[in-house]
Coordinates of C-alpha atoms in Angstrom, one line a residue:
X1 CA 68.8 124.7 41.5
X2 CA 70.6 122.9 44.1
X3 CA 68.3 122.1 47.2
X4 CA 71.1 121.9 49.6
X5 CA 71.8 125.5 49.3
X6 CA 71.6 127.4 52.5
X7 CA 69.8 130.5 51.1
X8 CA 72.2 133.0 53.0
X9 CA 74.8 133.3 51.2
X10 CA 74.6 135.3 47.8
X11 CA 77.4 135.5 45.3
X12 CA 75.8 139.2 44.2
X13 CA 74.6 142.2 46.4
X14 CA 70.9 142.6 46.5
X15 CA 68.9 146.0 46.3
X16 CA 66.1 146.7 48.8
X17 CA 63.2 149.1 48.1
X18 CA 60.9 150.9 49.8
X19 CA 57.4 149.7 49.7
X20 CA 54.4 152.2 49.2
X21 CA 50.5 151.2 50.6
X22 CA 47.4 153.0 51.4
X23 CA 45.1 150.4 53.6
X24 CA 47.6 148.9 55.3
X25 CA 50.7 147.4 56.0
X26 CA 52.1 144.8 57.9
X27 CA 56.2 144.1 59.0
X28 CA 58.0 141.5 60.9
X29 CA 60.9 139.6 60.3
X30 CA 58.9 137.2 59.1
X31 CA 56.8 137.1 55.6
X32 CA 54.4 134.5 57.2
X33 CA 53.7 136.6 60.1
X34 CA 53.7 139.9 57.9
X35 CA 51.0 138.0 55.8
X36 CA 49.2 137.2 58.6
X37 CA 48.9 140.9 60.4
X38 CA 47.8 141.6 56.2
X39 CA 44.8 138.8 56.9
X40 CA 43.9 140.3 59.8
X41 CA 43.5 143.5 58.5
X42 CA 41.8 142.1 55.2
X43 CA 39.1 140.3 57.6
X44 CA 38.3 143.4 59.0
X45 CA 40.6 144.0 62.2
X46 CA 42.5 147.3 62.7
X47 CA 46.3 147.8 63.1
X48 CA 45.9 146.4 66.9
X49 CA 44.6 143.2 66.2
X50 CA 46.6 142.9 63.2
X51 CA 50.2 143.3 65.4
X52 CA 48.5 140.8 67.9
X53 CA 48.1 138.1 65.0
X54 CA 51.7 139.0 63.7
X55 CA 53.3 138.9 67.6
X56 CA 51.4 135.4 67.9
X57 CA 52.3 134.2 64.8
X58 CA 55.9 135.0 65.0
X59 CA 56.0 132.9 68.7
X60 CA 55.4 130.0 65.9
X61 CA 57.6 130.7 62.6
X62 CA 60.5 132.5 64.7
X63 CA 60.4 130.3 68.2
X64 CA 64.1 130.7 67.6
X65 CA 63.6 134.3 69.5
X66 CA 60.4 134.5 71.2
X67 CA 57.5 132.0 72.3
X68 CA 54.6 132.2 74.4
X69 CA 56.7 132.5 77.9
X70 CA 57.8 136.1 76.3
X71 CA 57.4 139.6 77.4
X72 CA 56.3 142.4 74.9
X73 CA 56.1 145.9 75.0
X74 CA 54.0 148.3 72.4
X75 CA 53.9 151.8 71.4
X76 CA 50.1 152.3 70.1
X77 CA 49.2 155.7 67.8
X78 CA 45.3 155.7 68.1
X79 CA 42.5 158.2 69.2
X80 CA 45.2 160.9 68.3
X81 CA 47.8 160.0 70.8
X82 CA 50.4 157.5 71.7
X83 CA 49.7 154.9 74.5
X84 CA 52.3 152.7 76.2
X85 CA 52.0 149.4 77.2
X86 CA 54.5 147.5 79.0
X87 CA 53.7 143.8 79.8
X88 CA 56.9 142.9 81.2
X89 CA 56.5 139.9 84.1
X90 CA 57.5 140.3 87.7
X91 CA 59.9 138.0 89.4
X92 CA 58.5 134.9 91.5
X93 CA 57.7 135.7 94.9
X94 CA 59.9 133.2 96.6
X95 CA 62.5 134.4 93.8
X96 CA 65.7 136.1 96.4
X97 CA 68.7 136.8 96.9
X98 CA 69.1 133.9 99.8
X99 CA 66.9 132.0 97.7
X100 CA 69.3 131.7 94.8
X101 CA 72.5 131.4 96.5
X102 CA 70.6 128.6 98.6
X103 CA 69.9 126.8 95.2
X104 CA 73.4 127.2 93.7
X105 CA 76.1 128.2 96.4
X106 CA 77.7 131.7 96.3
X107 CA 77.8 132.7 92.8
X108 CA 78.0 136.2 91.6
X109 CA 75.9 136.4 88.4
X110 CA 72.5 135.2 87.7
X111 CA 72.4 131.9 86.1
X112 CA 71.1 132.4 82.2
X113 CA 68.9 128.9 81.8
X114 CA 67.2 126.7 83.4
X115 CA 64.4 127.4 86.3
X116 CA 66.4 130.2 88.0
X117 CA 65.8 133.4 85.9
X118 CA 62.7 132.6 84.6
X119 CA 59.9 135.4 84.7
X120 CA 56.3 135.7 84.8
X121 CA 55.8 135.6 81.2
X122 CA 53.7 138.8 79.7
X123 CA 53.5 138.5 76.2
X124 CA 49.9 136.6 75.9
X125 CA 48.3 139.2 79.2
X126 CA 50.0 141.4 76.2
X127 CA 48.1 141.0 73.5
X128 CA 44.9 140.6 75.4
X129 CA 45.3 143.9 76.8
X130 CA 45.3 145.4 73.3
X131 CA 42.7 143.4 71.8
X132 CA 40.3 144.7 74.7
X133 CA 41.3 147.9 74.7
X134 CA 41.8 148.6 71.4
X135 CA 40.8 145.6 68.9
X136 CA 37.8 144.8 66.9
X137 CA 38.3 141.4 65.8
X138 CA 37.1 138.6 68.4
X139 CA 40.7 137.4 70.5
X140 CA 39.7 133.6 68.7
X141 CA 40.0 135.1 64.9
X142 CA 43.3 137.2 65.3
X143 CA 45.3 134.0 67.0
X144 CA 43.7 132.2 64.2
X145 CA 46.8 132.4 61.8
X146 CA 49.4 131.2 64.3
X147 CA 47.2 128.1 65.3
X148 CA 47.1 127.3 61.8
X149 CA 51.2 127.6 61.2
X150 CA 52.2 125.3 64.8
X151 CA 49.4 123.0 63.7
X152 CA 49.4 122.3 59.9
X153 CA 52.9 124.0 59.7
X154 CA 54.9 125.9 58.0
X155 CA 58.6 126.3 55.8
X156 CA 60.7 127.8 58.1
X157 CA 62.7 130.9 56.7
X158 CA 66.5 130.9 56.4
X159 CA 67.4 132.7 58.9
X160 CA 65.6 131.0 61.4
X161 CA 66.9 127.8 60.4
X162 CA 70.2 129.1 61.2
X163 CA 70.0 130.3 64.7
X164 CA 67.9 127.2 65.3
X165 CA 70.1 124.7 64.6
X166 CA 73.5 127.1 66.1
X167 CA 71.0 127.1 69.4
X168 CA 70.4 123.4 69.1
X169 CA 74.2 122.3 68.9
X170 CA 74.8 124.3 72.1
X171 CA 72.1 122.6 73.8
X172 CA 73.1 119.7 73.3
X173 CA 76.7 120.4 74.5
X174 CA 75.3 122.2 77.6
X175 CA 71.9 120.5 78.6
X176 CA 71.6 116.9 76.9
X177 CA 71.5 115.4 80.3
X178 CA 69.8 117.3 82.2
X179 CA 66.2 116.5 83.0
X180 CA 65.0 120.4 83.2
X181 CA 65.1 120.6 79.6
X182 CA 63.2 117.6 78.3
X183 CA 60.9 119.8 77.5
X184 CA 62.6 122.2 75.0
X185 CA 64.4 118.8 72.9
X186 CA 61.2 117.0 72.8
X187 CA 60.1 120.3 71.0
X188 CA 63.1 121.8 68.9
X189 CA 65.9 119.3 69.3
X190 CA 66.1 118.6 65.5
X191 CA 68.0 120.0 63.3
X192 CA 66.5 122.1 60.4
X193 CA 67.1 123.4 57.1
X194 CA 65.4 126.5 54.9
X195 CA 62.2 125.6 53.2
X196 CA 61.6 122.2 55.5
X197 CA 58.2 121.9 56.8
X198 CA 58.0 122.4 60.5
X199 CA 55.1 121.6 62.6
X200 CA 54.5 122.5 66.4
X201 CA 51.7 120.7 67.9
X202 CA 52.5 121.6 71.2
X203 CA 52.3 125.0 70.6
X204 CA 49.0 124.9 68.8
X205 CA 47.6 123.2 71.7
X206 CA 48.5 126.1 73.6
X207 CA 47.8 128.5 71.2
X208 CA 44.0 127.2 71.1
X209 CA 43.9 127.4 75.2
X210 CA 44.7 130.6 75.2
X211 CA 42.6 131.7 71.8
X212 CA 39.0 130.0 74.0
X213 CA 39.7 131.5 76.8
X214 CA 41.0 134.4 76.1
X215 CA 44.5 134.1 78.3
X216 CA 43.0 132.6 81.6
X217 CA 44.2 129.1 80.7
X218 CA 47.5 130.8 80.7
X219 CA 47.3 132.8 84.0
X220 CA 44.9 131.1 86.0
X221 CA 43.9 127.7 84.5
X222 CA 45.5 124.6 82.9
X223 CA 48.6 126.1 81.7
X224 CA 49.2 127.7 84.3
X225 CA 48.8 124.7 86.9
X226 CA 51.2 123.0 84.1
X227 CA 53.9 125.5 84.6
X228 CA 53.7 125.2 88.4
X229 CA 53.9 121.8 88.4
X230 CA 57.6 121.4 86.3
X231 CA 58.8 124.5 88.3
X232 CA 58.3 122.0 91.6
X233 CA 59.5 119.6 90.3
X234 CA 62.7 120.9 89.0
X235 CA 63.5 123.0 91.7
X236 CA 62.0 126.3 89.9
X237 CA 60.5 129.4 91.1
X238 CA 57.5 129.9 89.7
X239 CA 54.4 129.4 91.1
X240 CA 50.8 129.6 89.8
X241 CA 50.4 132.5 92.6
X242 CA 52.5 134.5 90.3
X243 CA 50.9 134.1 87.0
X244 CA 47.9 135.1 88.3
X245 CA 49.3 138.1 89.7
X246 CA 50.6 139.3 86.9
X247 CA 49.6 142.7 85.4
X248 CA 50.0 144.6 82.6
X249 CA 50.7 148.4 82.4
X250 CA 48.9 150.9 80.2
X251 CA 52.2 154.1 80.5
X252 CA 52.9 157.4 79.4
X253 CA 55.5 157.0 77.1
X254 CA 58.7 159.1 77.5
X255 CA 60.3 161.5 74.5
X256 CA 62.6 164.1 73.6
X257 CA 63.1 166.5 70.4
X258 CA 66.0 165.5 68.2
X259 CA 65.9 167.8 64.9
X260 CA 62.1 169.0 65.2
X261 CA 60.7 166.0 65.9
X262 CA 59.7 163.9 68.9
X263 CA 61.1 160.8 69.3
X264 CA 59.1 158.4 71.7
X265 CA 60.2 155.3 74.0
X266 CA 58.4 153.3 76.6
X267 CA 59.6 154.3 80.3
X268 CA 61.4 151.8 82.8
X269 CA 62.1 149.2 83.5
X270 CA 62.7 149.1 79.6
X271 CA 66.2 150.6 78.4
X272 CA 64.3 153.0 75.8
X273 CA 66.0 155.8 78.0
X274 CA 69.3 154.9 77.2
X275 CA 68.4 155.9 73.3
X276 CA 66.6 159.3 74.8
X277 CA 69.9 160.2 76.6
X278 CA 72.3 159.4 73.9
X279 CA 69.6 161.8 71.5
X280 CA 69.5 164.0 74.4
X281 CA 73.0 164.5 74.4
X282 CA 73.9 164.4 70.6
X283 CA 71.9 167.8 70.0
X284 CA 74.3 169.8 71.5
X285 CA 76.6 168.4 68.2
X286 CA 76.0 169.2 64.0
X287 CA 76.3 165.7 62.7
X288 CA 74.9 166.6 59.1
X289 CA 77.9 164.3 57.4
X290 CA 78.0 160.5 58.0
X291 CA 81.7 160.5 59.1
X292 CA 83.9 159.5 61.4
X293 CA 83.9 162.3 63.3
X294 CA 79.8 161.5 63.8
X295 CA 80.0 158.1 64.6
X296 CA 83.0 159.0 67.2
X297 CA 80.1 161.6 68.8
X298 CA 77.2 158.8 68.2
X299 CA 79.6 156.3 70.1
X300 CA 80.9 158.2 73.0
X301 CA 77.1 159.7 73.7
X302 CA 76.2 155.6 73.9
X303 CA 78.5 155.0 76.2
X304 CA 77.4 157.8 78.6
X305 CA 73.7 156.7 78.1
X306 CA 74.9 153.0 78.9
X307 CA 76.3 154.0 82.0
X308 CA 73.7 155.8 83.4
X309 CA 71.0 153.3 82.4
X310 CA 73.0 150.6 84.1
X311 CA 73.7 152.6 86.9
X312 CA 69.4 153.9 87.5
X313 CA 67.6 152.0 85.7
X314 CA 65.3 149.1 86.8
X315 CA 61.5 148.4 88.4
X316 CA 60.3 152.0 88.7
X317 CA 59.1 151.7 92.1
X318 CA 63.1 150.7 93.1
X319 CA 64.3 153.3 90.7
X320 CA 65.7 156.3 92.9
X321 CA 66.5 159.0 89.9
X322 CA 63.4 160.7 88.0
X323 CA 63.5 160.1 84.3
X324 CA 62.6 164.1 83.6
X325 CA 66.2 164.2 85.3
X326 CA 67.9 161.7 83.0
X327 CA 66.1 163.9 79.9
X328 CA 66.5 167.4 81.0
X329 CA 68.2 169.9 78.5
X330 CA 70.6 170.5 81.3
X331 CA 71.9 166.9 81.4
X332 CA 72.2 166.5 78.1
X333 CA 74.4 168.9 77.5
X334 CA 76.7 168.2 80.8
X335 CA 76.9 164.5 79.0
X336 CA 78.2 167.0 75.6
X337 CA 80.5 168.5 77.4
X338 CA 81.9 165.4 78.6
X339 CA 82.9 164.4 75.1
X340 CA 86.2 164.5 73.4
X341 CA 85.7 165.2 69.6
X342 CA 89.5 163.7 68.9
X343 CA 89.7 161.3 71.8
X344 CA 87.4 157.9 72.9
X345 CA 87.2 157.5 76.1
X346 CA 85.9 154.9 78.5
X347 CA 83.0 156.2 80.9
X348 CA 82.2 153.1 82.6
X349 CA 81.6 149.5 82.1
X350 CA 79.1 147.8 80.8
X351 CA 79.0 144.6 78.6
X352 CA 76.1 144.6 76.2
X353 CA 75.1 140.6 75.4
X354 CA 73.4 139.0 72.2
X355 CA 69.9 138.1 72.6
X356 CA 67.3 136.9 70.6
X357 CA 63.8 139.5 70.1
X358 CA 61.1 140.1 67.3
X359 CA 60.0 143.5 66.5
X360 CA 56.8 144.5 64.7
X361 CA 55.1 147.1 63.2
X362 CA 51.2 147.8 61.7
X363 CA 49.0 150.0 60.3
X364 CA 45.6 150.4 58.8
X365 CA 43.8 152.9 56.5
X366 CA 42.4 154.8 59.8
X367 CA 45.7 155.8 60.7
X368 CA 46.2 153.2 63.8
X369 CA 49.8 152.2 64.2
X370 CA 51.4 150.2 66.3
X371 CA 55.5 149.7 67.3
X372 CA 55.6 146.3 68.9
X373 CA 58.5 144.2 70.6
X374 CA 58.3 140.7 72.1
X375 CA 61.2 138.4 73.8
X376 CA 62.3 135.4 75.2
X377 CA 65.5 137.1 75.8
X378 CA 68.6 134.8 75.2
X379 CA 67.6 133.2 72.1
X380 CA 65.2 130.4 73.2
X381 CA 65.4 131.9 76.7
X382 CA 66.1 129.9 79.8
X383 CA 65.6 126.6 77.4
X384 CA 62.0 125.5 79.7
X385 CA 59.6 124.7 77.5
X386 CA 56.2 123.5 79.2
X387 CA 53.9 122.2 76.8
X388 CA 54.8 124.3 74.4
X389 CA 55.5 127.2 76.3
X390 CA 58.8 128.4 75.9
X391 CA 59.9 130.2 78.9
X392 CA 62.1 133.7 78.8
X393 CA 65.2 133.9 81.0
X394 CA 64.6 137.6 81.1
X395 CA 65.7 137.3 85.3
X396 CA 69.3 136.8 84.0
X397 CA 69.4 140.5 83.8
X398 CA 69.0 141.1 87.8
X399 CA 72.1 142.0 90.0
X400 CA 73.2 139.5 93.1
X401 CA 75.0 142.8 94.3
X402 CA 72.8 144.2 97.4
X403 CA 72.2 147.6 97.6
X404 CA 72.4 147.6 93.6
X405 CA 69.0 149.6 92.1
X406 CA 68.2 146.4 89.9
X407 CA 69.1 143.6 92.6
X408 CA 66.9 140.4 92.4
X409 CA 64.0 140.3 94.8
X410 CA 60.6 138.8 94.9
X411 CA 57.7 140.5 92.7
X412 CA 60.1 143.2 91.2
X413 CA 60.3 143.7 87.2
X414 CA 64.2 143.8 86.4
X415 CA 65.9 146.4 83.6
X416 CA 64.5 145.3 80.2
X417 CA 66.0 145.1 77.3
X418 CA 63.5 145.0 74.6
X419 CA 62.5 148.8 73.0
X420 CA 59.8 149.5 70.1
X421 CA 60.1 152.7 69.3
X422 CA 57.6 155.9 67.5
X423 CA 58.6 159.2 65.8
X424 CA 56.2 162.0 66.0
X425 CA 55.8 165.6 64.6
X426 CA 53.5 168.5 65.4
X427 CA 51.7 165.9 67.1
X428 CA 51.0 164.0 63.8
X429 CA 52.3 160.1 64.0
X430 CA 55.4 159.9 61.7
X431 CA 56.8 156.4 62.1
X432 CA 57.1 153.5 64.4
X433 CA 60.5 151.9 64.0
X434 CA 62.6 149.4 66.1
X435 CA 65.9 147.3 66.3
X436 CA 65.9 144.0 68.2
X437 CA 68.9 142.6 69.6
X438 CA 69.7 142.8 73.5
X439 CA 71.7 145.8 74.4
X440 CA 72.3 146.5 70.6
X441 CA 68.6 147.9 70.6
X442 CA 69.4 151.8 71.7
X443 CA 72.4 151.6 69.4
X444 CA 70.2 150.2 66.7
X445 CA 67.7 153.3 67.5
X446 CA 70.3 156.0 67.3
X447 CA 72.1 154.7 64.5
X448 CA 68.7 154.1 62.6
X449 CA 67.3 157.6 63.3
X450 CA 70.6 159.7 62.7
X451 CA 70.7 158.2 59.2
X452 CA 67.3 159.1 59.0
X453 CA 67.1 162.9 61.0
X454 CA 70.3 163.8 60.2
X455 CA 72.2 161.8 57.3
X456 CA 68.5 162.0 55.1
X457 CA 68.9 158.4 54.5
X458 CA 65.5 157.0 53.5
X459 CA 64.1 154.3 55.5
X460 CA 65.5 151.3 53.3
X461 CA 68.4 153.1 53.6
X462 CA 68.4 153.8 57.2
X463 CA 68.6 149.8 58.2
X464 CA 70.4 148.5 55.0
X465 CA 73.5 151.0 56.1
X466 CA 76.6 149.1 57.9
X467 CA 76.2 149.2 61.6
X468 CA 78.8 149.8 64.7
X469 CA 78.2 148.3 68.3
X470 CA 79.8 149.6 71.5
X471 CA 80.7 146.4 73.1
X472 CA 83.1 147.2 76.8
X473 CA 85.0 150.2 77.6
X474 CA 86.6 151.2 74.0
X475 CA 85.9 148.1 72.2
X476 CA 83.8 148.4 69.3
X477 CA 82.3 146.1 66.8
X478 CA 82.0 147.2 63.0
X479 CA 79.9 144.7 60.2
X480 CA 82.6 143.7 57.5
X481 CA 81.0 146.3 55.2
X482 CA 82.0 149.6 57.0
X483 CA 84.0 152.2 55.4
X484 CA 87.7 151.2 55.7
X485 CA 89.0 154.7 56.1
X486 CA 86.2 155.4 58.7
X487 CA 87.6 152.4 60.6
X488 CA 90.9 154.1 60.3
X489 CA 89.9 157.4 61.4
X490 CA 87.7 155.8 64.6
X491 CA 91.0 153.6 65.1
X492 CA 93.2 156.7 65.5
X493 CA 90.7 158.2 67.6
X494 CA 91.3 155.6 70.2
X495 CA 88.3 153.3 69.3
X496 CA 89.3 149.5 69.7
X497 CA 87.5 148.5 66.7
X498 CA 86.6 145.2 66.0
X499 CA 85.1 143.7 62.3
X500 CA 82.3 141.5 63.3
X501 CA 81.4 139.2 60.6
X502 CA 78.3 137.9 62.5
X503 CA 75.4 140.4 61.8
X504 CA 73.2 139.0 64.1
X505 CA 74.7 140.8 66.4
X506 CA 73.7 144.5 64.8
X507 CA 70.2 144.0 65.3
X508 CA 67.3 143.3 62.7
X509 CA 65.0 146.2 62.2
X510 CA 61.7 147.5 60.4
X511 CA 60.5 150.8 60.2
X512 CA 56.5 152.1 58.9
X513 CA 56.9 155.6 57.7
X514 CA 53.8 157.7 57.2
X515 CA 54.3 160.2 54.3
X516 CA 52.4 163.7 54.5
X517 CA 49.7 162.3 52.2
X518 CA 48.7 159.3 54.1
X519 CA 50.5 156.7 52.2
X520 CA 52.6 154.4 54.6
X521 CA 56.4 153.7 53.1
X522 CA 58.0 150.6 54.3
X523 CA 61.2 149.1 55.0
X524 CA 62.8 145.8 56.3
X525 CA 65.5 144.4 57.4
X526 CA 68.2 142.9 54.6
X527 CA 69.6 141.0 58.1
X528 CA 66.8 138.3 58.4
X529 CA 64.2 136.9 57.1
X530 CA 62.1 140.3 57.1
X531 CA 59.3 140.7 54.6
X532 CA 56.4 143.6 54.0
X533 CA 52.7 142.7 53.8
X534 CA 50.4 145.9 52.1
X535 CA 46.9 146.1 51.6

């Protein structure tokens, strides 16, 4: 075998198949963190503490789309219902709109790295929240996996090596000498290749803060003093003040019923809305025959959704539309009746961007299960990286237009793109599913669950089949394996289409079904480096 191969490229088509487990099962994009939620469980631990070890794990063997400076959001099926948590970080108090044009002169867009759109980091108040609320392991044991991969190490996946070294020759184009970013060369700024043995000292050091103290090294103690001190000194934001402010939100998540059953999303500031409203408004419509004709109805009711997310959606306590509005029967099918079935038209504007996320699920033989999503946003985020902390650049999503519902200001939590997702019936758990990637997630969502609810694709199936992304106004990108004469048919339509040989940009997904008899089926995505742990 020749070593120098770059393990992407394949001269045959591989096949996929569902996996089958009773005790558990465990699915990332990752087979080290898979294996690692499957550890957990093996030890002892429950689903929870078992998606914590895989969301900390994967801030290690996938750094190329999350870190410890993430968000994350989860969907949680235990005690017989679903629980929401959303541990999304604020902006900095002395973040503003005078503040930033101040800093950088009149600009019209948020800057997308350095200090500037950094946000309070949520992802480690995150998984605390769940393993005090719902764990059983001690916090120490389930970050025990990802201390071991940053500090003994690990091969990193193909994939990953990749996007690493495409993010590291655009660093060094845009940031080699600028002082800000030290920290994220002195890190990653090395070029990889599949199989070679990373190690991320840094990050275990970190890692083993937070493990000891449970978080408060990160929120109110050495980390945190850390992060403070590089924001001063590099003409950041952030203050100490604001990590320790920081809360996380237990929600009631948000659903509708889409071909008898319920399918569930987190409420804003996340944009798991936009996939409700684009359900909500494709059940007025048969779509039993994956078409063109469908995908036409599953593109124009995207584009609605898109535009009114954009349009409403932020922090909640700026929002000034109620949610039960956005869902009502009544909305849905004004949004219907807005659609041309021969004719693509443009509803708005909106400009869905790339980003880098890692999506999650777990479950155990007690029936816990857990939809999970974590994000630095942009790839490696804002490119700060404190110590090991790689910071998100999730504040690159707030408006400099005043007046607008998601313009910056200090202490607010801007529109979010990151989405796990859960599918319930009769109040029985069903699946938890998601599809990372930016403003591709409630694309991913609908596409994934039509081919599910109403194409009886099964769940390999569902995220192995050739995806579309609405892009701008009637531009939209296809993956080189769609149906040519679809493509034709959306093309005479009026559909700009677009074949998009990158597929990073359709979103990597996973989805945990749970069959009638108990036994969990499993699927992951062919797009990455995705893997399936069972027990």
């Amino acid at each position: 075998m020749n070593e120098e191969n770059n393990y992407i490229e394949s001269r045959y088509p591989s096949k996929r198949l569902c996996v089958f487990a009773r005790n558990g099962m465990a699915i990332t994009g990752n087979a080290l963190a898979s294996s690692a939620g499957i550890r957990i469980l093996q030890e002892g631990g429950n689903a929870i503490d078992a998606a914590i070890a895989m969301a900390s794990t994967l801030c290690v063997v996938e750094p190329t789309a999350n870190g410890l400076g993430s968000d994350n959001f989860a969907l949680i099926w235990r005690e017989g219902r679903l629980h929401g948590m959303n541990s999304s970080g604020k902006s900095p108090g002395l973040l503003s709109q005078e503040a930033i044009q101040a800093k950088h002169g009149p600009i019209q867009t948020m800057p997308v790295s350095g200090w500037t759109p950094v946000t309070v980091p949520g992802a480690v108040a995150g998984w605390v929240a769940m393993s005090e609320r719902f764990g059983r392991l001690p916090f120490a044991q389930v970050l025990a996996p990802a201390i071991e991969y940053a500090k003994d190490g690990y091969p990193i996946g193909a994939q990953t090596a990749r996007i690493w070294n495409l993010a590291l020759a655009k660093a060094r184009r845009d940031w080699r000498n600028d002082a800000q970013y030290n920290g994220y060369f002195e890190t990653f700024g090395y070029e990889v290749k599949a199989g070679q043995w990373v190690k991320l000292p840094s990050i275990a050091s970190a890692l083993e803060a937070i493990a000891q103290t449970r978080g408060a090294a990160f929120y109110t103690g050495t980390l945190a003093k850390r992060l403070e001190e590089e924001s001063v000194r590099h003409g950041g934001f952030l203050r100490a003040s604001d990590l320790a402010a920081h809360e996380t939100l237990w929600v009631d998540p948000l659903s509708v019923r889409y071909r008898g059953y319920d399918v569930w999303e987190l409420p804003p500031n996340g944009q798991g809305i936009t996939a409700l409203m684009a359900l909500n408004t494709l059940r007025s419509f048969s779509c039993a025959t994956h078409d063109a004709d469908a995908i036409h109805l599953h593109i124009e009711a995207i584009k609605q959704a898109f535009v009114h997310s954009k349009a409403y959606v932020s922090d909640p306590l700026a929002m000034k539309v109620q949610t039960d509005d956005l869902l009502s029967e009544a909305f849905g099918k004004r949004c219907a009746g807005q659609i041309k079935p021969e004719t693509a038209q443009s509803f708005g504007v909106s400009d869905p961007a790339h980003s880098g996320t890692v999506y999650l699920c777990a479950a155990d033989r007690e029936g816990n299960m857990v939809s999970m999503i974590q994000s630095n946003y942009m790839g490696f985020g804002s490119g700060i990286v404190v110590d090991g902390i790689s910071l998100q650049n999730r504040g690159a999503d707030f408006s400099l237009e005043s007046g607008h519902v998601n313009v910056v200001a200090p202490g607010k939590r801007t529109y979010h793109t990151i989405i796990p997702g859960f599918l319930s019936k009769e109040k029985k758990p069903v699946a938890a599913f998601g599809v990372m990637g930016g403003y591709m997630q409630p694309q991913g969502h609908v596409q994934v669950l039509t081919n599910l609810l109403d194409f009886s694709m099964h769940p390999q199936e569902a995220l192995d089949a050739p995806r579309w992304m609405w892009k701008k106004g009637m531009e939209v990108a296809v993956e080189p394996a769609f149906d040519a004469k679809v493509v034709a048919a959306l093309r005479a339509k009026g559909h700009e289409i677009v074949v998009e040989p990158e597929c990073g940009v359709f979103g990597r997904g996973q989805i945990l079904w749970r069959l009638e008899n108990g036994v969990y089926c499993g699927a992951c995505e062919s797009r990455t480096d995705s893997n399936i742990g069972c027990y």
